[in-house]
Short mmCIF file of C-alpha atoms and ligand atoms in Angstrom, two decimals:
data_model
loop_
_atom_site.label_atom_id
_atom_site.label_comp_id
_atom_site.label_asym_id
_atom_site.label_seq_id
_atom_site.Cartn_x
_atom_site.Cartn_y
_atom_site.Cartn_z
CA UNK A 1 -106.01 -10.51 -183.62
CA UNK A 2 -109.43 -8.85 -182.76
CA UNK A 3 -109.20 -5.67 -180.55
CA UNK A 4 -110.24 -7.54 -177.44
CA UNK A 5 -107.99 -10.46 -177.46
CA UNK A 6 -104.94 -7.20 -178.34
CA UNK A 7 -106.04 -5.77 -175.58
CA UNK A 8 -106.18 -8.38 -173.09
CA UNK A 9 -103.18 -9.86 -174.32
CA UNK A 10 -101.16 -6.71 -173.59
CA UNK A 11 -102.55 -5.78 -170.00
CA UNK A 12 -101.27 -9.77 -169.18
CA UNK A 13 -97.56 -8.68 -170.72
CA UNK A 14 -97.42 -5.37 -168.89
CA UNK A 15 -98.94 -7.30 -165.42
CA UNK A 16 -96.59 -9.53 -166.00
CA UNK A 17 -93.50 -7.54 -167.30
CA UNK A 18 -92.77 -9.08 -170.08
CA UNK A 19 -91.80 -7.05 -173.00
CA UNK A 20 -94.08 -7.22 -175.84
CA UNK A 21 -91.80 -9.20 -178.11
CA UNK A 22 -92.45 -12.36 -175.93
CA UNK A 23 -88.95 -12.78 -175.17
CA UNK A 24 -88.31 -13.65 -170.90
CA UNK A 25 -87.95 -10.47 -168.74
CA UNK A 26 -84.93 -10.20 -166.77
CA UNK A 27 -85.13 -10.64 -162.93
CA UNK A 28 -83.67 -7.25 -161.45
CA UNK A 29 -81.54 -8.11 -158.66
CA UNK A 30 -81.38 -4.81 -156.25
CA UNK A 31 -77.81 -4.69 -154.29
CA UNK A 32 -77.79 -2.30 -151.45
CA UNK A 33 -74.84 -0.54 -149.54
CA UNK A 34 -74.20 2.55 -147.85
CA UNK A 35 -70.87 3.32 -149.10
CA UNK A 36 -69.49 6.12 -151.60
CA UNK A 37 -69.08 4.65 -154.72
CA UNK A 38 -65.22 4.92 -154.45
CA UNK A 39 -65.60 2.58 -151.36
CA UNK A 40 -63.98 -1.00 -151.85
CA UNK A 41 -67.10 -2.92 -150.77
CA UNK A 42 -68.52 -0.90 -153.76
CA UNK A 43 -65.67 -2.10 -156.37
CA UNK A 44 -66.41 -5.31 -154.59
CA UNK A 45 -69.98 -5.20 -155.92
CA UNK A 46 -69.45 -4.46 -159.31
CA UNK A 47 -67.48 -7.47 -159.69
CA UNK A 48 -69.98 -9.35 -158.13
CA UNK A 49 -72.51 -7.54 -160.89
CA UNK A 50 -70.05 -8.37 -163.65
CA UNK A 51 -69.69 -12.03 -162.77
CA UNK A 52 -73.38 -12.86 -162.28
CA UNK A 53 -74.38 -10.70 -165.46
CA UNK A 54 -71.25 -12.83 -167.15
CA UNK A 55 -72.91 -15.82 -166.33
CA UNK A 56 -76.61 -15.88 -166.04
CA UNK A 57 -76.71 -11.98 -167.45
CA UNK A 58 -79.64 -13.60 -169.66
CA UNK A 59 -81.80 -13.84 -166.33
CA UNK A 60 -80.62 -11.45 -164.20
CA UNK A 61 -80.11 -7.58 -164.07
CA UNK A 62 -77.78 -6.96 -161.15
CA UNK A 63 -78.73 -3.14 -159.98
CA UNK A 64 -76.33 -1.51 -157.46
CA UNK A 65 -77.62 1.19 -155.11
CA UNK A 66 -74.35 2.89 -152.99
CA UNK A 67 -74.25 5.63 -150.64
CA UNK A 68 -77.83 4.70 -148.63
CA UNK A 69 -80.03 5.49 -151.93
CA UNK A 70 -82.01 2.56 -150.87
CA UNK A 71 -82.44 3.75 -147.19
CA UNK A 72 -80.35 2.65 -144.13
CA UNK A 73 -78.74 -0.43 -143.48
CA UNK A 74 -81.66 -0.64 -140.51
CA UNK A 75 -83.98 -0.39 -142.90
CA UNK A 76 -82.71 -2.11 -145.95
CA UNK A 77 -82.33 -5.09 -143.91
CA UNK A 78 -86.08 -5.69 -143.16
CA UNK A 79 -86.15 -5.23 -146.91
CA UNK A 80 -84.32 -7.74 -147.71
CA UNK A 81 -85.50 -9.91 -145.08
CA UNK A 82 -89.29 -9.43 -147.09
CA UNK A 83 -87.06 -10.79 -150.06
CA UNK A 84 -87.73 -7.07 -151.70
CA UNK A 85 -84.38 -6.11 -151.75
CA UNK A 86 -82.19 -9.47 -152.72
CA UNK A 87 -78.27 -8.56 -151.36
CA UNK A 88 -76.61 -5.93 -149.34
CA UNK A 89 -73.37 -5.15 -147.62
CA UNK A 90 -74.07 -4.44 -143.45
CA UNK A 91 -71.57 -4.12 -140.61
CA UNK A 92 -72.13 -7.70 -138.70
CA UNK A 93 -72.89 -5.01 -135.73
CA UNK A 94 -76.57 -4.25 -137.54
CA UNK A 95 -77.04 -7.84 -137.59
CA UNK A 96 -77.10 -8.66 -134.07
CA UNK A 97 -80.73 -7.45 -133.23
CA UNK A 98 -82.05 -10.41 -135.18
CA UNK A 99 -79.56 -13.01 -134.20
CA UNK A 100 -76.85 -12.95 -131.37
CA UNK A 101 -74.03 -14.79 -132.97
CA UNK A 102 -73.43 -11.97 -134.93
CA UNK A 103 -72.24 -9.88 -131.68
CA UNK A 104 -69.34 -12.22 -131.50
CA UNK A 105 -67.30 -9.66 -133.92
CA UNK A 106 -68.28 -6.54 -131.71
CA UNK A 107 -66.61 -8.00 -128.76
CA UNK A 108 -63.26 -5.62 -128.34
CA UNK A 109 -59.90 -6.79 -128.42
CA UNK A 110 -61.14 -10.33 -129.59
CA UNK A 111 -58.14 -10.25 -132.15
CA UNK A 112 -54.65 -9.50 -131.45
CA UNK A 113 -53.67 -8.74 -135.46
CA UNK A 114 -55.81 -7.96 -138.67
CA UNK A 115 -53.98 -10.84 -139.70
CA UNK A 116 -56.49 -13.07 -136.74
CA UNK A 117 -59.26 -11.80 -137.63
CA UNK A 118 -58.91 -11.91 -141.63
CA UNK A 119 -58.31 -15.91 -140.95
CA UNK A 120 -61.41 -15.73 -138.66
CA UNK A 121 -63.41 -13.83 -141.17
CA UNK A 122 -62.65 -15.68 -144.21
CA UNK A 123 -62.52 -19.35 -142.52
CA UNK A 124 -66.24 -20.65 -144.84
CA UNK A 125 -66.69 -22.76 -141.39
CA UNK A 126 -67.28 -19.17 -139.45
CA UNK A 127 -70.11 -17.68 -142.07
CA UNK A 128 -71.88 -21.18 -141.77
CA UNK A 129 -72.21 -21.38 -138.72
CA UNK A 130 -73.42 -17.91 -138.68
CA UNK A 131 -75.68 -18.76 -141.15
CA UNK A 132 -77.11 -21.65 -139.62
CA UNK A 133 -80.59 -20.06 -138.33
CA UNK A 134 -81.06 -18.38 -141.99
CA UNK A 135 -84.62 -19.00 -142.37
CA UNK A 136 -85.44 -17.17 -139.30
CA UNK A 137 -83.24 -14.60 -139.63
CA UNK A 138 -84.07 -13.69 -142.93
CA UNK A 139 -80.74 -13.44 -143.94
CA UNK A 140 -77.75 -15.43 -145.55
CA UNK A 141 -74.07 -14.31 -145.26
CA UNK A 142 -72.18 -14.85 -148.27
CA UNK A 143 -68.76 -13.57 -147.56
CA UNK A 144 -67.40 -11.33 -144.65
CA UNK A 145 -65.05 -8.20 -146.26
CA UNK A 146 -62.81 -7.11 -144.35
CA UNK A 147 -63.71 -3.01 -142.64
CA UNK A 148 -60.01 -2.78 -141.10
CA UNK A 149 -59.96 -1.98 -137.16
CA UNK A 150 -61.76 0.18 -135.63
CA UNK A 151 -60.54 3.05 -133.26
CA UNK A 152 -61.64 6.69 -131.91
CA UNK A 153 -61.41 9.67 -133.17
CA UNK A 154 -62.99 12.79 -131.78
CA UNK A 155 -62.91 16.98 -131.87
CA UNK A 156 -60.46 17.30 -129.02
CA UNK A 157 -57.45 14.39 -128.41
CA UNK A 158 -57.96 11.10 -127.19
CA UNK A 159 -53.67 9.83 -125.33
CA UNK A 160 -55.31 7.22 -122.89
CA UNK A 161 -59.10 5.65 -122.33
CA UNK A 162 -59.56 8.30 -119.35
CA UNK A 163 -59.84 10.57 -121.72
CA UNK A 164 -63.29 9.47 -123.34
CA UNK A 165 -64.57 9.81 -120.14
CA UNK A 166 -67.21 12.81 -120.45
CA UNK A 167 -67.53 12.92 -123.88
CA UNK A 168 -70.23 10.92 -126.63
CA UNK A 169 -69.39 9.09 -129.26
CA UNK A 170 -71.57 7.92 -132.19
CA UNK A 171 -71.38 3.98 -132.16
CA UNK A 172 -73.59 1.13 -134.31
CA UNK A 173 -76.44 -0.52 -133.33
CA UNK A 174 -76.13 -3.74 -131.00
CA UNK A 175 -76.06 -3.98 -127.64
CA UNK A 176 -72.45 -5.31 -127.24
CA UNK A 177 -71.34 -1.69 -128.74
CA UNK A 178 -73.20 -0.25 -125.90
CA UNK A 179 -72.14 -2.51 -123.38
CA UNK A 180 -68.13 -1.63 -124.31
CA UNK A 181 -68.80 1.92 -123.89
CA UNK A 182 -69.73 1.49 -120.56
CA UNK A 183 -66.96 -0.67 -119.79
CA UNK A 184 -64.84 2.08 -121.12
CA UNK A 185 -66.66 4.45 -119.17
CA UNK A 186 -68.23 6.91 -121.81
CA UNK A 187 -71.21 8.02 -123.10
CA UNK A 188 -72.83 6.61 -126.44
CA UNK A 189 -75.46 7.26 -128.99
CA UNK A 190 -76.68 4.94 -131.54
CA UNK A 191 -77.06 6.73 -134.65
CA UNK A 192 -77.31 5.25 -138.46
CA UNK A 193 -74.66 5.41 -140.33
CA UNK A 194 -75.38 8.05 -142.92
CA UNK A 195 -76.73 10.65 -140.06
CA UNK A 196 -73.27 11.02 -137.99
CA UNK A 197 -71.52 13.41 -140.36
CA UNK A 198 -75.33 15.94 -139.25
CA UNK A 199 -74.75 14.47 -136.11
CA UNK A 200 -71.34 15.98 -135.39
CA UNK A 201 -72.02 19.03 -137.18
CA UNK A 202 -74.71 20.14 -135.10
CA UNK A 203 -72.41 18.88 -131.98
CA UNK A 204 -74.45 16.31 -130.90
CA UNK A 205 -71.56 14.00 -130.34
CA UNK A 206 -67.70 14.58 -129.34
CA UNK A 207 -66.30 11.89 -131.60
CA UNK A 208 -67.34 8.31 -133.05
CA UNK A 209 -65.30 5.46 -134.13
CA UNK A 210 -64.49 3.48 -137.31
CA UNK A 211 -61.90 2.58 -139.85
CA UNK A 212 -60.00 5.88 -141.21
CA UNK A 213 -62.29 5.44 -144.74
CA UNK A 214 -65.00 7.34 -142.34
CA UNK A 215 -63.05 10.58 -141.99
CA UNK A 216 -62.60 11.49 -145.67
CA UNK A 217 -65.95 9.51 -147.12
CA UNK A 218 -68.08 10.03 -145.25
CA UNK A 219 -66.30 13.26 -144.11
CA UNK A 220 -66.16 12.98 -140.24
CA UNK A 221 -62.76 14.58 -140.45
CA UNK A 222 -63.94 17.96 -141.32
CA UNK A 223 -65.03 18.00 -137.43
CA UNK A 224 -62.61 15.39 -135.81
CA UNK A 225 -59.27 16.12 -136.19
CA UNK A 226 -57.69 13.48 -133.95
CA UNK A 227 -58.05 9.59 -134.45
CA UNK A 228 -56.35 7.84 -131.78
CA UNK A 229 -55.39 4.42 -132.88
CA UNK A 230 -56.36 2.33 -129.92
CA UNK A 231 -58.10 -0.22 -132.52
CA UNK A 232 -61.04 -1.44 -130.18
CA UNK A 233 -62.40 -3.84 -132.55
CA UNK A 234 -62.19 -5.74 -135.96
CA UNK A 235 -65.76 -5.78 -137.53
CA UNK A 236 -66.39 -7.10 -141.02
CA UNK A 237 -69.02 -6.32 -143.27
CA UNK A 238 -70.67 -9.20 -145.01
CA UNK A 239 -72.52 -9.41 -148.00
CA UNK A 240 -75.57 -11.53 -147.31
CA UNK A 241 -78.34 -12.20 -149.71
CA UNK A 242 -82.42 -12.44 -148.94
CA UNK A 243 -83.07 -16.13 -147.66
CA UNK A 244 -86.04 -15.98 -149.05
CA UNK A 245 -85.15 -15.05 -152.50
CA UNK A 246 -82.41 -17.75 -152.50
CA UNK A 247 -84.47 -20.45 -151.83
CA UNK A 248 -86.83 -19.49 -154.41
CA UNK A 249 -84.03 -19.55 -157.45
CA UNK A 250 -82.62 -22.89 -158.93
CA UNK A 251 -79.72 -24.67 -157.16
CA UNK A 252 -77.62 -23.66 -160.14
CA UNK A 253 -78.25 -19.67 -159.96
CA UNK A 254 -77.90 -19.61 -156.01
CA UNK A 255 -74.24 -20.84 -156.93
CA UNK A 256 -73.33 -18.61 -159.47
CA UNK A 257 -74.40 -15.64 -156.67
CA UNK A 258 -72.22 -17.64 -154.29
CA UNK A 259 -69.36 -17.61 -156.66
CA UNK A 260 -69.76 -14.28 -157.59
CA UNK A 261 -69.76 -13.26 -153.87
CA UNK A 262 -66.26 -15.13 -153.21
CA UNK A 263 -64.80 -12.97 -156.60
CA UNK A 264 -66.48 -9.97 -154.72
CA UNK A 265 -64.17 -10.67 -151.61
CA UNK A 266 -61.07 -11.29 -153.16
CA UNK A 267 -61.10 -7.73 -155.27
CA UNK A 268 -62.50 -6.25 -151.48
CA UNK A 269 -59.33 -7.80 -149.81
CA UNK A 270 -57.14 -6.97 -152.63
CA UNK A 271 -58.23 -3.12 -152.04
CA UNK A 272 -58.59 -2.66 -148.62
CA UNK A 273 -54.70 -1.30 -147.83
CA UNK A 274 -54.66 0.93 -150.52
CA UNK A 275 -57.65 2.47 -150.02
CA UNK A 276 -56.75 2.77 -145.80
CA UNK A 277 -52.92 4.34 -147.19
CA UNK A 278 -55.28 6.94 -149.38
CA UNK A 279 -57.75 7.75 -146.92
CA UNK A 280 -55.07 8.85 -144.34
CA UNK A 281 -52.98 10.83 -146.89
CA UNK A 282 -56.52 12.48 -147.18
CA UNK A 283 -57.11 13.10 -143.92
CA UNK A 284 -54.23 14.24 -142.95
CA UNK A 285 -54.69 16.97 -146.12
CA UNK A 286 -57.82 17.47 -144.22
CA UNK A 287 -55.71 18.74 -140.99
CA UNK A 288 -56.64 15.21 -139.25
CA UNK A 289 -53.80 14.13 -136.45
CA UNK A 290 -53.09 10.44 -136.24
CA UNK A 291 -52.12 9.76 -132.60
CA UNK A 292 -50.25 6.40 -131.78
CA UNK A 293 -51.76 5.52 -128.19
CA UNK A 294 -50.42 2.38 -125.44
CA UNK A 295 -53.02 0.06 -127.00
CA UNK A 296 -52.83 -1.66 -123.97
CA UNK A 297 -53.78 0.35 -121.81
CA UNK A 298 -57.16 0.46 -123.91
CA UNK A 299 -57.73 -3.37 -123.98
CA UNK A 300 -57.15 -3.64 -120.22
CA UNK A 301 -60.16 -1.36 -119.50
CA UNK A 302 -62.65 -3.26 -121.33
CA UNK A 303 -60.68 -6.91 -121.07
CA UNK A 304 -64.03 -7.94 -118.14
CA UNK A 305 -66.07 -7.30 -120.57
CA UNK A 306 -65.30 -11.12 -122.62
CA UNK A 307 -66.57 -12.87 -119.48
CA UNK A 308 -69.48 -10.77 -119.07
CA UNK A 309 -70.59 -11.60 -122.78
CA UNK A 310 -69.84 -15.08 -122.29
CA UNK A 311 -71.87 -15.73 -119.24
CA UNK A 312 -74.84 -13.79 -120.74
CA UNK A 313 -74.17 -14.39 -124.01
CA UNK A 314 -73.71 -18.58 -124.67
CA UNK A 315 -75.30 -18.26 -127.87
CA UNK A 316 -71.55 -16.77 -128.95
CA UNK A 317 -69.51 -19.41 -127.23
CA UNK A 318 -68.11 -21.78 -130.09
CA UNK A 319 -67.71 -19.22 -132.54
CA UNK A 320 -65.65 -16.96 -129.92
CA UNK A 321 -63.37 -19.94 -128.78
CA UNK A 322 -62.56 -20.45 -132.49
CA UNK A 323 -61.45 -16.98 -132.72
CA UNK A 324 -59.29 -17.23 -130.04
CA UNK A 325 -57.85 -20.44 -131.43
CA UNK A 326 -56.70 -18.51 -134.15
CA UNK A 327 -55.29 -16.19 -132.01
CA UNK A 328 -53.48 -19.09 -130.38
CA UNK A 329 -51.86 -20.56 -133.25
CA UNK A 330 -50.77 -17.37 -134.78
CA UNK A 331 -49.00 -16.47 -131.55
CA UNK A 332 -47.42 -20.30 -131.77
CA UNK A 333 -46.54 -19.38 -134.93
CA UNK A 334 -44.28 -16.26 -133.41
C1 GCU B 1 -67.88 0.92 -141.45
C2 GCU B 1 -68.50 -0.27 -142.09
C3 GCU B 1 -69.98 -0.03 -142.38
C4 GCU B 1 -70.70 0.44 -141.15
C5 GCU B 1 -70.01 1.65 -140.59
C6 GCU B 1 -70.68 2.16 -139.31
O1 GCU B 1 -67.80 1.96 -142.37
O2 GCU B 1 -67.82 -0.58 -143.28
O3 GCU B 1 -70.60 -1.18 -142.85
O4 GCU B 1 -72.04 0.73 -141.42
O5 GCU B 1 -68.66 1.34 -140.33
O6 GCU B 1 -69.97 2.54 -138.39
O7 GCU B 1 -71.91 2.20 -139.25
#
């Protein structure tokens, strides 16, 4: 081999990433989430790494990046959307700017039991139909995992909804989170995930809300020591890949990433009370008081609100009247 051809040769390898030897360079598949790594959606995703790599681990490197090292899930998302990032794990909530169906999961009280909304979550029927405008959204949900229920928790305590009157909470993006805060009468601010723990630190909000994994993770129980369990909502977080990449892989690989996404969900499901029992052992360590609240009284001040998103909302109509079938046959059930 003359210098020249060497030479050319090698710029074409590096331009191309190949490694020298010849042999095929492995696709790097970048999984974002903004989780400690000791979150289960985090376990979740190394069994999704360990089944793809098990089965197509000669084509693709599956690289995990926890705890918002690839940026926030508002920003990861257009990422992925420009097929540069290829899966993450989002709240549904961060979804709904691009497509409305998505809100159906923010409305409150839309499930009577985790027991609803895990049938709800995990029915494949639900995810497709969420999925069904995929090319223009950018994304494709895989799996929902379950986030538990959702309920305030603030710096001073919260017995009945009269007393979030006055104060601001942190909430998600989407405008249904917005709109339930004013049926609730309080103030809100939208802030990314990853910024609330500066947030209440610097006393820009009273409180937020989430699962109890929030308080000792993300540490939002160093400030708020009371969580209030009126459990507002039940909102999952799916795992949805870039459309764009999976229509650009064989039939064959998109399924193994399916496959490895419904493996990813079981171990998530499998965790999920554990890690809630641990976290409020934790928190409690932490000084954090669990208050048991009339859950009803909660649900009746924002119960308007499912007519209001229904009339200017349709866009969430089937997929809401299937959760409330659920709801129906589980109470049958009873
Ligand atoms: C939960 C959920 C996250 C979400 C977060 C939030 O922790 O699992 O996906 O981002 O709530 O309130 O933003």
């Amino acid at each position: 081999m003359n210098f020249s051809r060497y030479l050319t040769v090698s710029v074409l390898a590096a331009a191309l990433c190949l490694p020298f030897s010849g042999a095929q360079a492995k696709t790097v598949i970048e999984v974002a989430h903004t989780q400690m790594e000791t979150h289960p959606d985090h376990i979740a995703l190394l069994a999704f790494k360990d089944y793809v790599e098990r089965h197509a681990g000669d084509i693709y490197e599956v690289q995990i990046f926890p705890n918002k090292k690839a940026g926030s899930n508002e920003q990861v998302i257009d990422l992925l959307r420009a097929g540069s990032v290829q899966f993450m794990v989002i709240s549904s909530a961060n979804l709904e700017p691009y497509n409305r169906k998505y809100s159906v999961f923010s409305i409150p009280y839309l499930f009577s039991s985790e027991d609803e909304y895990e049938k709800f979550i995990t029915d494949p029927k639900v995810l497709e139909e969420l999925g069904t405008k995929n090319e223009e959204d950018g994304f494709t949900p895989l799996v929902a995992f379950t986030a538990g229920s959702r309920s305030f928790y603030a710096k001073s305590p919260i017995s009945t909804p009269d007393d979030l009157k006055g104060k601001t909470f942190r909430i998600q993006s989407g405008r249904t989170n917005k709109d339930m805060m004013e049926f609730f009468n309080a103030n809100e601010m939208t802030i990314s995930f990853g910024e609330v723990y500066s947030a209440l630190k610097k006393g820009l909000i009273d409180g937020a809300e989430n699962n109890e994994l929030a308080l000792v993770e993300q540490k939002h129980g160093e400030f708020c020591k009371y969580y209030s369990y009126d459990h507002h909502q039940m909102i999952p977080d799916l795992l949805v890949g870039s459309t764009i990449f999976l229509y650009s892989i064989p039939e064959k690989d998109f399924e193994i990433f399916r496959q490895a996404a419904l493996e990813a969900q079981e171990v998530e499901f499998a965790m999920w009370g554990n890690s809630i029992k641990k976290a409020k052992k934790s928190a409690q360590q932490l000084g954090v008081e669990f208050l048991e609240v009339n859950v009803d009284d909660f649900r009746k001040k924002v119960a308007p609100i499912h007519e209001y998103l229904l009339k200017t909302r349709p866009e969430i109509k089937s997929l809401y009247d299937k959760a409330r079938a659920i709801g129906a046959q589980e109470t049958e059930k009873k």
